[in-house]
Short mmCIF file of C-alpha atoms in Angstrom, two decimals:
data_model
loop_
_atom_site.label_atom_id
_atom_site.label_comp_id
_atom_site.label_asym_id
_atom_site.label_seq_id
_atom_site.Cartn_x
_atom_site.Cartn_y
_atom_site.Cartn_z
CA MET A 1 123.11 128.05 87.58
CA SER A 2 126.38 129.22 88.21
CA ASP A 3 129.05 126.92 89.72
CA ALA A 4 128.74 128.68 93.15
CA PHE A 5 125.66 126.81 93.91
CA THR A 6 125.27 122.96 92.60
CA THR A 7 123.29 120.35 93.66
CA ARG A 8 122.85 116.27 93.12
CA VAL A 9 120.25 114.03 94.32
CA LEU A 10 121.38 110.38 96.05
CA SER A 11 119.07 107.52 95.86
CA LEU A 12 119.58 104.52 98.52
CA THR A 13 117.64 101.93 99.47
CA THR A 14 117.64 101.41 103.30
CA GLY A 15 115.40 98.32 103.42
CA SER A 16 112.63 96.99 106.02
CA ALA A 17 114.93 97.48 108.99
CA GLU A 18 115.64 100.66 110.88
CA ARG A 19 118.94 102.14 110.03
CA VAL A 20 121.47 104.55 110.36
CA VAL A 21 123.16 104.67 106.76
CA ASP A 22 126.91 106.43 106.69
CA ILE A 23 126.37 108.90 103.61
CA THR A 24 129.98 110.82 104.34
CA GLY A 25 131.63 108.82 101.46
CA ASP A 26 128.97 110.27 99.19
CA CYS A 27 129.78 113.77 100.40
CA GLU A 28 132.77 113.31 99.78
CA ALA A 29 132.93 112.52 96.59
CA PHE A 30 130.31 114.99 95.55
CA LEU A 31 132.42 117.79 96.89
CA ARG A 32 135.23 116.20 94.78
CA ASP A 33 133.17 116.59 91.68
CA THR A 34 132.22 120.02 92.51
CA ALA A 35 133.82 121.71 95.16
CA SER A 36 137.27 122.27 93.22
CA GLY A 37 139.61 123.30 96.43
CA ARG A 38 137.05 126.06 97.08
CA HIS A 39 135.38 127.25 100.57
CA GLY A 40 131.69 126.87 101.13
CA LEU A 41 129.05 125.09 102.61
CA LEU A 42 127.59 121.86 102.04
CA ASN A 43 123.88 121.45 102.75
CA VAL A 44 122.67 117.68 103.31
CA PHE A 45 118.83 117.47 103.25
CA VAL A 46 116.09 114.55 103.05
CA PRO A 47 113.02 115.73 101.72
CA HIS A 48 110.90 112.83 103.76
CA ALA A 49 108.72 113.80 106.77
CA THR A 50 110.26 110.28 108.54
CA ALA A 51 113.88 110.24 108.02
CA GLY A 52 116.55 112.92 109.33
CA ILE A 53 120.00 113.38 109.11
CA ALA A 54 122.75 113.04 112.10
CA ILE A 55 126.48 113.91 112.54
CA ILE A 56 127.73 110.80 114.47
CA GLU A 57 130.69 108.39 115.28
CA THR A 58 129.52 105.29 113.34
CA GLY A 59 131.29 101.58 114.01
CA ALA A 60 131.84 101.75 117.16
CA GLY A 61 127.69 101.08 118.12
CA SER A 62 126.96 104.56 118.29
CA ASP A 63 124.38 104.05 115.50
CA ASP A 64 122.93 101.26 117.53
CA ASP A 65 122.97 103.60 120.19
CA LEU A 66 120.93 106.26 118.35
CA LEU A 67 118.26 103.62 117.32
CA SER A 68 118.21 102.52 120.94
CA SER A 69 117.83 105.56 122.57
CA LEU A 70 114.95 106.75 119.84
CA HIS A 71 112.81 103.53 121.10
CA THR A 72 113.35 104.66 124.40
CA LEU A 73 112.02 108.07 123.25
CA LEU A 74 109.66 107.04 120.76
CA PRO A 75 108.24 103.85 121.34
CA ALA A 76 106.37 101.92 118.51
CA ASP A 77 103.54 101.28 119.69
CA ASP A 78 100.00 102.54 119.70
CA ARG A 79 100.30 105.65 121.66
CA TRP A 80 100.33 108.13 118.04
CA GLN A 81 97.71 109.87 116.61
CA HIS A 82 99.07 109.14 113.30
CA ARG A 83 98.40 105.89 112.74
CA HIS A 84 98.50 104.06 109.10
CA GLY A 85 101.19 101.87 108.03
CA SER A 86 103.17 99.56 110.39
CA PRO A 87 102.54 99.78 113.95
CA GLY A 88 103.98 102.77 115.80
CA HIS A 89 104.66 104.51 112.49
CA GLY A 90 103.46 107.39 113.85
CA ARG A 91 106.82 107.89 116.03
CA ASP A 92 108.58 108.00 112.60
CA HIS A 93 106.90 111.63 112.08
CA VAL A 94 108.31 112.68 115.26
CA LEU A 95 111.41 111.72 114.26
CA PRO A 96 112.50 114.75 112.22
CA ALA A 97 111.89 116.63 115.14
CA LEU A 98 114.72 115.50 116.91
CA VAL A 99 116.71 114.23 114.33
CA PRO A 100 116.41 117.28 111.87
CA PRO A 101 115.76 116.35 108.04
CA HIS A 102 118.91 118.51 107.23
CA ALA A 103 122.55 119.75 108.27
CA THR A 104 125.05 122.34 106.68
CA LEU A 105 128.47 121.66 106.83
CA PRO A 106 131.78 123.25 106.41
CA VAL A 107 133.90 122.82 103.32
CA ILE A 108 137.31 123.65 103.11
CA ASN A 109 139.62 123.64 99.89
CA GLY A 110 137.41 121.45 98.54
CA ARG A 111 136.94 119.20 101.73
CA LEU A 112 134.16 118.19 104.08
CA GLU A 113 135.17 119.80 107.97
CA LEU A 114 134.11 116.92 110.18
CA GLY A 115 135.61 116.25 113.77
CA THR A 116 138.13 113.21 113.83
CA TRP A 117 135.11 110.67 114.45
CA GLN A 118 132.12 112.44 113.03
CA SER A 119 130.22 110.69 110.27
CA VAL A 120 127.11 112.23 107.92
CA CYS A 121 124.59 109.89 108.15
CA LEU A 122 121.00 109.23 107.07
CA VAL A 123 118.49 108.35 110.02
CA ASP A 124 115.51 106.45 108.60
CA THR A 125 113.09 104.43 111.26
CA ASN A 126 110.06 104.19 108.95
CA LYS A 127 110.10 100.48 107.97
CA ASP A 128 106.97 100.99 105.21
CA ASN A 129 109.43 103.39 102.86
CA VAL A 130 112.76 101.60 101.47
CA SER A 131 113.49 104.13 99.35
CA ARG A 132 115.26 107.24 100.31
CA GLN A 133 116.15 110.40 98.67
CA VAL A 134 119.37 112.87 100.38
CA ARG A 135 119.94 116.43 98.22
CA LEU A 136 123.51 117.34 98.61
CA SER A 137 123.91 120.96 97.81
CA PHE A 138 127.35 122.75 97.41
CA LEU A 139 127.29 126.76 97.98
CA GLY A 140 131.09 127.74 97.59
#
């Protein structure tokens, strides 16, 4: 594989609670190792049917607001046809339709181009699966 395309898998433990996990630092570290001042695209992909990637502000309550909004849109109750695991787990399988399992972001001079308050986050509402992988891929 040429150095035009490089990929790495992050392994994360999200725990037994719903979480928004900021992985911006991991993305920046990956680009420091691979992008070498080049322009290109960073693709962030989570290969799970019950998690997503969001570009949001964190630390000022927006991450909690996102989880609260998801509870409103996707209640953890028995309305879901998909019924295994924790009560309401079927909603976790609908999550990727609202919070997609991927994001593609610009990289300029080897640096991730985000807005001032934007962070790259893994959104995980599935309390039954505490181990997650996120694939980072740089195309220069």
